[in-house]
PDB file of C-alpha atoms in Angstrom:
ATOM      1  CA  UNK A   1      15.054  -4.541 -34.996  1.00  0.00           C
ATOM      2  CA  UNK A   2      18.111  -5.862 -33.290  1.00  0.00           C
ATOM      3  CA  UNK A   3      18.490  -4.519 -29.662  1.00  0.00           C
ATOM      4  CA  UNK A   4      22.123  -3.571 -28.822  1.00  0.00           C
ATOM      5  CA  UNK A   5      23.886  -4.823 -25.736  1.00  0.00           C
ATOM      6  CA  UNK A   6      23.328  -1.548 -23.703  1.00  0.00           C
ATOM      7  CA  UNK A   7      19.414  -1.875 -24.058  1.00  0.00           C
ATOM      8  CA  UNK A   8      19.050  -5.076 -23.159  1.00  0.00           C
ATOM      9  CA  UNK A   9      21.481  -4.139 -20.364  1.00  0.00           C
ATOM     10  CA  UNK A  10      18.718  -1.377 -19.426  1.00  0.00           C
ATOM     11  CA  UNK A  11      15.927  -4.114 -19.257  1.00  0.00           C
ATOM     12  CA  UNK A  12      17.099  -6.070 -17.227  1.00  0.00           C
ATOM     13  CA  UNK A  13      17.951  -3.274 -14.868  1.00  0.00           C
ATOM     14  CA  UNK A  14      14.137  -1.734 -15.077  1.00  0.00           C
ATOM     15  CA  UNK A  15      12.151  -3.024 -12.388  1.00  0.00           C
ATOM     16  CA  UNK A  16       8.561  -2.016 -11.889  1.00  0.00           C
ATOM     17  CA  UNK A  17       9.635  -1.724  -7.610  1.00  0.00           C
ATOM     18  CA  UNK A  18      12.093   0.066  -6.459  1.00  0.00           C
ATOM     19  CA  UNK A  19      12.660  -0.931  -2.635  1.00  0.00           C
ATOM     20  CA  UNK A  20      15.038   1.551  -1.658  1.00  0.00           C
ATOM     21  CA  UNK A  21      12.485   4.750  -2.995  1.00  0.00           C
ATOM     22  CA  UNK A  22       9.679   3.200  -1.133  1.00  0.00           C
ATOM     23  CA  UNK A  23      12.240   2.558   1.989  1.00  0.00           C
ATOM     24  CA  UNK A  24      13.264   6.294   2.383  1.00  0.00           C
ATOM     25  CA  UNK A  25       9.650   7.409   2.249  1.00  0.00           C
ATOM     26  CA  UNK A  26       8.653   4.548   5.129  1.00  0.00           C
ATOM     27  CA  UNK A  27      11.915   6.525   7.373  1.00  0.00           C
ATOM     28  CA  UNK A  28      10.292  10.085   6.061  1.00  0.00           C
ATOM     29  CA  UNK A  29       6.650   8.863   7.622  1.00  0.00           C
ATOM     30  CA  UNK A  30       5.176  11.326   9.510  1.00  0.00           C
ATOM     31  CA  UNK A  31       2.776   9.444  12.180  1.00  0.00           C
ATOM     32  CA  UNK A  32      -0.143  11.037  13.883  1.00  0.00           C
ATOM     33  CA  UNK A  33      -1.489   8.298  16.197  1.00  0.00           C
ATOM     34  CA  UNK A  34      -5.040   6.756  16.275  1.00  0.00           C
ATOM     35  CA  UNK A  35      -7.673   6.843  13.191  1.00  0.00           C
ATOM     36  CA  UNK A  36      -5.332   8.060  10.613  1.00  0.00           C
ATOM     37  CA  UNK A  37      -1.630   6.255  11.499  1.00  0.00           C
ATOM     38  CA  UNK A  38      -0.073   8.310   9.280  1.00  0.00           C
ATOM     39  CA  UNK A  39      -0.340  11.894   8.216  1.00  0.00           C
ATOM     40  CA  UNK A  40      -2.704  12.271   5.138  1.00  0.00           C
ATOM     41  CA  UNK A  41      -2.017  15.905   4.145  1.00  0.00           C
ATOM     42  CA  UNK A  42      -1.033  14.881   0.474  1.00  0.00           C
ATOM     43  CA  UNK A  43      -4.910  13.806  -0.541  1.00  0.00           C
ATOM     44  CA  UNK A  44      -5.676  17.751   0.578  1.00  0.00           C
ATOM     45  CA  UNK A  45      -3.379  18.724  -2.925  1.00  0.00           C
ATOM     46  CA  UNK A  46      -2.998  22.413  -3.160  1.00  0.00           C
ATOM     47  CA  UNK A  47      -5.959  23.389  -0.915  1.00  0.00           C
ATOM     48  CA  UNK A  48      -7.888  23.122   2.501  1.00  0.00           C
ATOM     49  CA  UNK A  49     -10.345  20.099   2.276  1.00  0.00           C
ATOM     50  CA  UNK A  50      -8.834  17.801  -0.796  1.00  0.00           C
ATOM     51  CA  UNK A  51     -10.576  16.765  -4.186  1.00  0.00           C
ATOM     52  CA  UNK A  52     -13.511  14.642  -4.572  1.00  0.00           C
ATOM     53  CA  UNK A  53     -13.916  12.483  -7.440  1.00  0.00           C
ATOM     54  CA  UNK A  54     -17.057  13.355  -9.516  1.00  0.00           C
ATOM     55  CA  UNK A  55     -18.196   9.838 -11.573  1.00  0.00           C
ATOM     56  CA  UNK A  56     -19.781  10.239 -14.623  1.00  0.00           C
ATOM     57  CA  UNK A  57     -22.764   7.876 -15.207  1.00  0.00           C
ATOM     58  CA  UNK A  58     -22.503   7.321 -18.850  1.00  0.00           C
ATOM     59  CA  UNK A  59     -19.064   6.604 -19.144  1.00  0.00           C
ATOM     60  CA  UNK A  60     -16.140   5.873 -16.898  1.00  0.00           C
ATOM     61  CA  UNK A  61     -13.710   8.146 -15.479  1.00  0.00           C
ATOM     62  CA  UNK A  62     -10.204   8.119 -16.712  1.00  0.00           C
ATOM     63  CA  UNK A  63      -7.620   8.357 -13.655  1.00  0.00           C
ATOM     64  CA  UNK A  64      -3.700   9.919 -14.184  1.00  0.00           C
ATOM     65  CA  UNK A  65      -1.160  11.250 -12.182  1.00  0.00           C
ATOM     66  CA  UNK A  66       0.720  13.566 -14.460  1.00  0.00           C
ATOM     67  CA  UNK A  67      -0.862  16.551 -13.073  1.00  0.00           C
ATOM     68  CA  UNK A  68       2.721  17.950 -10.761  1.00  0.00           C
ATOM     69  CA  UNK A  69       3.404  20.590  -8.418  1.00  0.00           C
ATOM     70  CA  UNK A  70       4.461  23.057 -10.660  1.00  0.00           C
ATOM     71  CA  UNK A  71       7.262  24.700  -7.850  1.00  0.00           C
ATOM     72  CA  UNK A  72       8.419  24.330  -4.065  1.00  0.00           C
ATOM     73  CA  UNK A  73       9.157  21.487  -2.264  1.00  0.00           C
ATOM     74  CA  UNK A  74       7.090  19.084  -3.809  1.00  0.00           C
ATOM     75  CA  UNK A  75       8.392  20.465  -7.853  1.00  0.00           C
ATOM     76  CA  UNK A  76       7.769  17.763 -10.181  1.00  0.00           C
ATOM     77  CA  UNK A  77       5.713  15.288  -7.833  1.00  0.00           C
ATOM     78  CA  UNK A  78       2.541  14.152  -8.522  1.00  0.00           C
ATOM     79  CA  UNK A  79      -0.279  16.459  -7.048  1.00  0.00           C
ATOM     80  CA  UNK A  80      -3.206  14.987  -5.613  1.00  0.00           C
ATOM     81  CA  UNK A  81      -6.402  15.748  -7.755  1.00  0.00           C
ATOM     82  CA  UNK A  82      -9.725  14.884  -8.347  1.00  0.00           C
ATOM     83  CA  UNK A  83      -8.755  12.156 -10.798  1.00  0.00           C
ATOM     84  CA  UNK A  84      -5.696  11.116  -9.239  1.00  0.00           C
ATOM     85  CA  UNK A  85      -5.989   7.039  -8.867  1.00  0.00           C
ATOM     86  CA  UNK A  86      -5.307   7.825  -4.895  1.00  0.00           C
ATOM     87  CA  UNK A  87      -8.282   9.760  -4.581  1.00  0.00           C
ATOM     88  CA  UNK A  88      -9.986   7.530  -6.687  1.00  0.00           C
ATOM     89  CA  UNK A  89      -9.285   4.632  -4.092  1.00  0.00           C
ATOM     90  CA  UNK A  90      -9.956   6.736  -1.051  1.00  0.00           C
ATOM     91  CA  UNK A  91     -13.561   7.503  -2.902  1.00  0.00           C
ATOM     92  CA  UNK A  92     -13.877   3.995  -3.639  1.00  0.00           C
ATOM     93  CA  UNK A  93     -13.475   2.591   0.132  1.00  0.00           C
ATOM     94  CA  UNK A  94     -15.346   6.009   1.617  1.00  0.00           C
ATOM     95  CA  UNK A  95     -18.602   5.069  -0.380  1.00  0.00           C
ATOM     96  CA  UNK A  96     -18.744   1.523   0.161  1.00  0.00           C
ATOM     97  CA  UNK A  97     -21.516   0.250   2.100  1.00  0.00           C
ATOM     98  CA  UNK A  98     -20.812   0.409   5.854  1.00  0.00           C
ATOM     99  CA  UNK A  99     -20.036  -3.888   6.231  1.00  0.00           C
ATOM    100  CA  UNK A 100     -19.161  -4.571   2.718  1.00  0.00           C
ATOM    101  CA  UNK A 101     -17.107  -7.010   1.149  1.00  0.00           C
ATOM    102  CA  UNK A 102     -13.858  -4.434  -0.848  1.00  0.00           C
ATOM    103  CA  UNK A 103     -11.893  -7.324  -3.189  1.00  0.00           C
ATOM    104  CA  UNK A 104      -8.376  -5.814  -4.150  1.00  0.00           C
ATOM    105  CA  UNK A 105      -5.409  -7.187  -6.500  1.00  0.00           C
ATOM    106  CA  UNK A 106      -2.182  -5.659  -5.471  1.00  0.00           C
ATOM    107  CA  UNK A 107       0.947  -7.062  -7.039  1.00  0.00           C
ATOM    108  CA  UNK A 108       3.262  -4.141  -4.799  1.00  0.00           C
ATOM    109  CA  UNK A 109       2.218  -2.472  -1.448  1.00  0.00           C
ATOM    110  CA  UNK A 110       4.711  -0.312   0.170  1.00  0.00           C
ATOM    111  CA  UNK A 111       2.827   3.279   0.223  1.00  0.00           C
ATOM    112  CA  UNK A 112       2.085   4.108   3.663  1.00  0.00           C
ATOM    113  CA  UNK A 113      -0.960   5.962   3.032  1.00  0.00           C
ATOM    114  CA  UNK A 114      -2.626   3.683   1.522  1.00  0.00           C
ATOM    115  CA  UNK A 115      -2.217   0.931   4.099  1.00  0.00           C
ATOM    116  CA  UNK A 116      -3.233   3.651   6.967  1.00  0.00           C
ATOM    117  CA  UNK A 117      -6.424   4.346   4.587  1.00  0.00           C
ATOM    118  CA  UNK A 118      -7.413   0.554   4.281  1.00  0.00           C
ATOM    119  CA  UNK A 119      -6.857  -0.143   8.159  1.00  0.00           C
ATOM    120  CA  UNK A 120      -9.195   3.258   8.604  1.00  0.00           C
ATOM    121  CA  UNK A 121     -11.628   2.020   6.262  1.00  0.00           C
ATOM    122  CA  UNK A 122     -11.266  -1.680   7.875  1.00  0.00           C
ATOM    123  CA  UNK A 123     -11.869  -0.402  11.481  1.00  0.00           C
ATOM    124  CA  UNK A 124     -15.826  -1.275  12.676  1.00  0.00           C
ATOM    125  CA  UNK A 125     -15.231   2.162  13.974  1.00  0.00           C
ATOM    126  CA  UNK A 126     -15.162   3.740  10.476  1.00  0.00           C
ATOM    127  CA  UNK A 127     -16.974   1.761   7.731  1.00  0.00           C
ATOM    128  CA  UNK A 128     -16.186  -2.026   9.082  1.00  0.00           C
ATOM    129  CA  UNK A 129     -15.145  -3.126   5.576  1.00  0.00           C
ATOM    130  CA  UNK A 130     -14.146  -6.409   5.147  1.00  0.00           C
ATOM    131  CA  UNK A 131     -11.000  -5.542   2.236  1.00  0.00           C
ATOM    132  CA  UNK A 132      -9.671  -8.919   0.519  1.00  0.00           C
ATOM    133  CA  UNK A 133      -6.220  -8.528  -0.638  1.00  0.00           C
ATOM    134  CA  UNK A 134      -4.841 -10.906  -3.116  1.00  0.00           C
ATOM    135  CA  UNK A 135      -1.021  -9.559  -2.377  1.00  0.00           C
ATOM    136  CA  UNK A 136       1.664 -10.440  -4.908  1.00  0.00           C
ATOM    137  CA  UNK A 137       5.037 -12.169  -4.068  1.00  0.00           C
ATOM    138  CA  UNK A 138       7.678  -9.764  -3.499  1.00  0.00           C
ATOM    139  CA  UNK A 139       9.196 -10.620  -0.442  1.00  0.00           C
ATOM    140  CA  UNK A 140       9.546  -6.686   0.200  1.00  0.00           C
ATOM    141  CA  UNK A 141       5.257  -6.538  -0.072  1.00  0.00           C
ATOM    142  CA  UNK A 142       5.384  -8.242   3.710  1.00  0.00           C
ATOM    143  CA  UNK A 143       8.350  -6.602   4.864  1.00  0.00           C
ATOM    144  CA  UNK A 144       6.489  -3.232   4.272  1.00  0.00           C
ATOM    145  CA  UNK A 145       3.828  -4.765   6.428  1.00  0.00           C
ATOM    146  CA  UNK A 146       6.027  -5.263   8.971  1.00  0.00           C
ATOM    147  CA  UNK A 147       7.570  -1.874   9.287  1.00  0.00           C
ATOM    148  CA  UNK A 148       4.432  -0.598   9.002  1.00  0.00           C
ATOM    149  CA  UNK A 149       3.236  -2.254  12.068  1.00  0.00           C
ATOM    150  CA  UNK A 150       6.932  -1.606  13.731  1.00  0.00           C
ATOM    151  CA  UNK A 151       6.764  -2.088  18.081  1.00  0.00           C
ATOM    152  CA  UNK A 152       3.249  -0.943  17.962  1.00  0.00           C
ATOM    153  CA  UNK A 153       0.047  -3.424  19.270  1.00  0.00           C
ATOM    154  CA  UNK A 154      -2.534  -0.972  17.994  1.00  0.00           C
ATOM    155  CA  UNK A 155      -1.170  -1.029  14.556  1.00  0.00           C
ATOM    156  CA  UNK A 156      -0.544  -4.969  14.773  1.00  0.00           C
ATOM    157  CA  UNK A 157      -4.414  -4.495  15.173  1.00  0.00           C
ATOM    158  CA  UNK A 158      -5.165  -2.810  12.348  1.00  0.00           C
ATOM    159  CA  UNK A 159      -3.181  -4.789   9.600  1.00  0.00           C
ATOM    160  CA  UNK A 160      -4.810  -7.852  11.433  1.00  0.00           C
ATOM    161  CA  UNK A 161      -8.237  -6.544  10.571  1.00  0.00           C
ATOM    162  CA  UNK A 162      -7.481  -6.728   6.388  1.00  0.00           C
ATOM    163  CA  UNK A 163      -7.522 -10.349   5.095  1.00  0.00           C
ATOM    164  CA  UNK A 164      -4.418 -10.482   3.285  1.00  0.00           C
ATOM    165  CA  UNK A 165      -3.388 -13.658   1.168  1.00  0.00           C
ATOM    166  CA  UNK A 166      -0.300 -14.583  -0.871  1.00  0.00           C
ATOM    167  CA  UNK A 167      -1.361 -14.517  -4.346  1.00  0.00           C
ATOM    168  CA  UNK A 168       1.280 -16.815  -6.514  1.00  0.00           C
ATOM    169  CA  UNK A 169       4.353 -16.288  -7.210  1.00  0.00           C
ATOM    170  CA  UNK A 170       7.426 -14.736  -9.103  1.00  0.00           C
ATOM    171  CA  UNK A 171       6.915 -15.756 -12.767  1.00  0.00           C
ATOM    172  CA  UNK A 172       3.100 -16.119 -12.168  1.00  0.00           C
ATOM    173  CA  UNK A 173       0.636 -13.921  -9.961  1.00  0.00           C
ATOM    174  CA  UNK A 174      -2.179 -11.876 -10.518  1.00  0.00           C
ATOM    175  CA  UNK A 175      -0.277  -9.003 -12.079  1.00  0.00           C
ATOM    176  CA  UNK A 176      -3.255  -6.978 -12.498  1.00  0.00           C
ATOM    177  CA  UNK A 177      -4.298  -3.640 -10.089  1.00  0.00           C
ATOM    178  CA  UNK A 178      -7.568  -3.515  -9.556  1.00  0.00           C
ATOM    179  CA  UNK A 179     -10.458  -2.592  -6.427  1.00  0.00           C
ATOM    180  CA  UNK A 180     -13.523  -3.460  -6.000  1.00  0.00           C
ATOM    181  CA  UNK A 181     -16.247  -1.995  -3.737  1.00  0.00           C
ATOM    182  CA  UNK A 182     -20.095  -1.417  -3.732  1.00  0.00           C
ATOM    183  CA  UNK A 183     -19.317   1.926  -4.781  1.00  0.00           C
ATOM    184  CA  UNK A 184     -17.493   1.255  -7.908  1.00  0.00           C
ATOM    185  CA  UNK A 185     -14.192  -0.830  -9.659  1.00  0.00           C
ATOM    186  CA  UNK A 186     -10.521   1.015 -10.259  1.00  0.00           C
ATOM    187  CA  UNK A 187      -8.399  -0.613 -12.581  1.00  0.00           C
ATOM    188  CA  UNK A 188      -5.323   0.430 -14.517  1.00  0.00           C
ATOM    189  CA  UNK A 189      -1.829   0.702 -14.458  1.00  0.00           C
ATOM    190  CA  UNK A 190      -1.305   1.958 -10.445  1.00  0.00           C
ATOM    191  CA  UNK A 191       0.325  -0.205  -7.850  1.00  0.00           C
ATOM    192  CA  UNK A 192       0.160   1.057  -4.138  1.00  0.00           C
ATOM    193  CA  UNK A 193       3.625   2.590  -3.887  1.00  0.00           C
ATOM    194  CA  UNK A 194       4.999   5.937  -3.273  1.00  0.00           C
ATOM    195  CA  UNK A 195       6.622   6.044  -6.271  1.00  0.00           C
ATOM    196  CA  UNK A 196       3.405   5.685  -8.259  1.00  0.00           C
ATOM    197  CA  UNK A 197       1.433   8.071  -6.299  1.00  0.00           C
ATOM    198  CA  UNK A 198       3.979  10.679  -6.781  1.00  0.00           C
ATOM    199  CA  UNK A 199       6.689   9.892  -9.339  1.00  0.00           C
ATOM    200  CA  UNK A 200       5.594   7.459 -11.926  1.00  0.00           C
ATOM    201  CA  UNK A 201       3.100   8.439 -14.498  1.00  0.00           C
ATOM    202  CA  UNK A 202       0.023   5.829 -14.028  1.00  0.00           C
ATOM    203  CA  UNK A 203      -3.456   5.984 -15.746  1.00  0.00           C
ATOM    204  CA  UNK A 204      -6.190   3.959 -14.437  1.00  0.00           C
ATOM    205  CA  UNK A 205     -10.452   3.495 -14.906  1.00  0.00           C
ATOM    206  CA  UNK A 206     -12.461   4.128 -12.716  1.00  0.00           C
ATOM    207  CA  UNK A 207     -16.331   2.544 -13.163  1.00  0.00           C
ATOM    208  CA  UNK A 208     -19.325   3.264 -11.266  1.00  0.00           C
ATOM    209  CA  UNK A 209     -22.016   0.852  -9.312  1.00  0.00           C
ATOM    210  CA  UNK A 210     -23.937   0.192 -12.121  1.00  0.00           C
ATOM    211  CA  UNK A 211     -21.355  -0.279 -14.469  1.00  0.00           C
ATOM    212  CA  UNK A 212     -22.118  -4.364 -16.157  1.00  0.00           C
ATOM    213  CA  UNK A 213     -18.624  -5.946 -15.569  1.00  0.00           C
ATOM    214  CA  UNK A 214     -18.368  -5.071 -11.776  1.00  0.00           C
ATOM    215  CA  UNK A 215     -19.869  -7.801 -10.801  1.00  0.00           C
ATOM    216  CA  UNK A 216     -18.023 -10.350 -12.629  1.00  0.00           C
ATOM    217  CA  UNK A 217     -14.698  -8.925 -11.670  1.00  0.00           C
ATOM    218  CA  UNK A 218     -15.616  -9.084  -8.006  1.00  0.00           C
ATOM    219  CA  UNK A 219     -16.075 -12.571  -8.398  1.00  0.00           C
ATOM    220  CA  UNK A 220     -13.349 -13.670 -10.305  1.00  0.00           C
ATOM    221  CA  UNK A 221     -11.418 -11.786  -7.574  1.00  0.00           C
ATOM    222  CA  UNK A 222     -13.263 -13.552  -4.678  1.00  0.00           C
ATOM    223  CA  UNK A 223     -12.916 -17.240  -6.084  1.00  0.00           C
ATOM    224  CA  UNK A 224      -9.545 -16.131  -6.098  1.00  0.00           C
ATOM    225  CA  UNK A 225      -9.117 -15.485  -3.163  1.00  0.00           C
ATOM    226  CA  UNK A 226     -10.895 -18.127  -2.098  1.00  0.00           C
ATOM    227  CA  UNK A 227      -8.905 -20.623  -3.185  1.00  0.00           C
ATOM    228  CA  UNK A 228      -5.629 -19.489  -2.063  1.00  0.00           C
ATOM    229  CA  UNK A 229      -4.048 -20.348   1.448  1.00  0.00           C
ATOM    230  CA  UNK A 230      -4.456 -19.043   4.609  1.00  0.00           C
ATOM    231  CA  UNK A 231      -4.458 -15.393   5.399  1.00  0.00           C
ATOM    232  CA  UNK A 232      -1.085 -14.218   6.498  1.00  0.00           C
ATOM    233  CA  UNK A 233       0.082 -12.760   9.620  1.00  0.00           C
ATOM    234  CA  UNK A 234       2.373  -9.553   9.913  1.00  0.00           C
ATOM    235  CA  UNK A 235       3.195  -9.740  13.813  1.00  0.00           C
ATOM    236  CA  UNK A 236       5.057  -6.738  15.370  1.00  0.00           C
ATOM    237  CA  UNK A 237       8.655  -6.161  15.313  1.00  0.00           C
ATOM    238  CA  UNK A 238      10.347  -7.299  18.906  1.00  0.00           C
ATOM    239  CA  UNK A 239      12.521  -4.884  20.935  1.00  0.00           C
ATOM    240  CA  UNK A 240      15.886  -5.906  20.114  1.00  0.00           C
ATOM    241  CA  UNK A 241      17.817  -6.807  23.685  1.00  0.00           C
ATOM    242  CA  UNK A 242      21.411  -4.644  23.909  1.00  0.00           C
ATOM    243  CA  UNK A 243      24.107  -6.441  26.062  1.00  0.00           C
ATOM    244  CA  UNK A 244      25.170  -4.685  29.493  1.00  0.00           C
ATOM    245  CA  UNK A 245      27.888  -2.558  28.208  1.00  0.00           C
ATOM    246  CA  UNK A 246      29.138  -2.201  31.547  1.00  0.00           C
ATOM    247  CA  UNK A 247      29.464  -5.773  31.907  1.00  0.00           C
ATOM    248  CA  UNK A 248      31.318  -6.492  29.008  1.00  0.00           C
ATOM    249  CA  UNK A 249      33.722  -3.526  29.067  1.00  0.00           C
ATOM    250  CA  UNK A 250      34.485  -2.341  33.098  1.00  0.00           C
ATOM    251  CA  UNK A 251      37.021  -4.903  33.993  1.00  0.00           C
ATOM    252  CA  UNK A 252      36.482  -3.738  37.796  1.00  0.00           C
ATOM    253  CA  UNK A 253      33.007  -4.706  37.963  1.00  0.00           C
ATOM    254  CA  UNK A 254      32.445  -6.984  41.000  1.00  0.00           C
ATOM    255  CA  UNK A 255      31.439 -10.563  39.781  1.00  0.00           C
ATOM    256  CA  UNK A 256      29.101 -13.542  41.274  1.00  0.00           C
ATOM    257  CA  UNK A 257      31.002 -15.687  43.550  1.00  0.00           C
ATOM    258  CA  UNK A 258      31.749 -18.638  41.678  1.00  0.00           C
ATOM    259  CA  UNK A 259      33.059 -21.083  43.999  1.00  0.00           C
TER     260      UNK A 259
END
């Protein structure tokens, strides 16, 4: 079937990132300090202590964010739930072995909470979990770093403590989403933005420990990695330096002797 001008016109506009969505929810951040960075309430859903993810041995779990807040502020949104693909990564990283290896492919990262939940998870204060992320090419993936870390040491800290490499690049990365911890493997449709935590409709697996092709996906994910470059850096941002106003505009202003 021949595709008329206007749809093609429409593909080429859909992109699977939308910067300026994830950019108003980095400026709408609410930050709480130390352990958590960044407020969490969303994984609590509609009650006082959030969902936990219940895996079923003899099969795996399917994962979907179409369940919404049915009115209020949050109308239409996706709800967190116990088989929201959030949860299922904060279940995932919880349940690990304190000191294990966590090998993630992650084409987009721009959601907030989830970076604040890896550096948690990452901290030898927490669980001390070494997390391998094989990052995809988007320009905007390490510019979220970055204003994530913003003027801040502590959080320079934090990022520093995930091993982060540059996986590819843009007509050829590792396009697929998937985690993998001694507690389990996630894969499926969900990239680590806001937009697919609340607005897009994802579905994703979730397998337990014992589940056969665990182990072969963490390897194929740690040759990977392995064989990529260094880890990158995400510094902090500098304080930009503001000329002396007073100096440039009071034409009274006593100057140096020059002579």
């Amino acid at each position: 079937m021949d595709s008329s001008p206007e749809q093609c016109e429409a593909a080429l506009m859909y992109s699977e990132y939308d910067h300026e969505y994830e950019k108003q929810g980095h400026l709408e951040t609410k930050w709480v300090g130390d352990g958590d960075f960044v407020d969490q309430t969303w994984l609590l859903g509609d009650g006082s202590s959030g969902a936990e993810i219940t895996l079923a041995k003899e099969r795996p779990t399917m994962l979907y964010t179409c369940v919404r807040w049915p009115s209020g502020p949050y109308q239409g949104k996706s709800m967190a739930h116990s088989n929201h693909p959030m949860v299922a990564l904060v279940h995932l990283l919880s349940n690990a072995d304190r000191g294990s290896d966590v090998f993630m492919s992650v084409p987009f990262l721009s959601d907030f909470n989830v970076i604040d939940q890896l550096c948690r998870y990452a901290n030898p204060d927490e669980s001390g979990l070494n997390i391998y992320i094989l990052l995809g090419p988007s320009f905007w993936n390490k510019s979220n770093l970055c204003d994530f870390v913003g003027f801040l040491e502590n959080r320079r800290q934090a990022v520093a403590r995930l091993h982060i490499k540059d996986c590819g690049h843009d007509r050829k990365y590792f396009h697929t989403k998937a985690v993998v911890s001694t507690a389990g493997m996630m894969i499926g449709s969900y990239n680590y933005t806001k937009a697919s935590r609340e607005e897009h409709y994802e579905h994703a697996v979730l397998f337990g420990p014992d589940f056969h092709a665990l182990d072969g996906l963490r390897q194929e994910l740690s040759d990977e990695w392995k064989r990529l470059g260094p880890e990158i850096d995400i510094p902090k941002k500098e304080a930009q330096a503001f000329p002396d106003n007073d100096a440039v505009s009071n034409p009274y202003r006593k100057r140096a002797n020059r002579n």
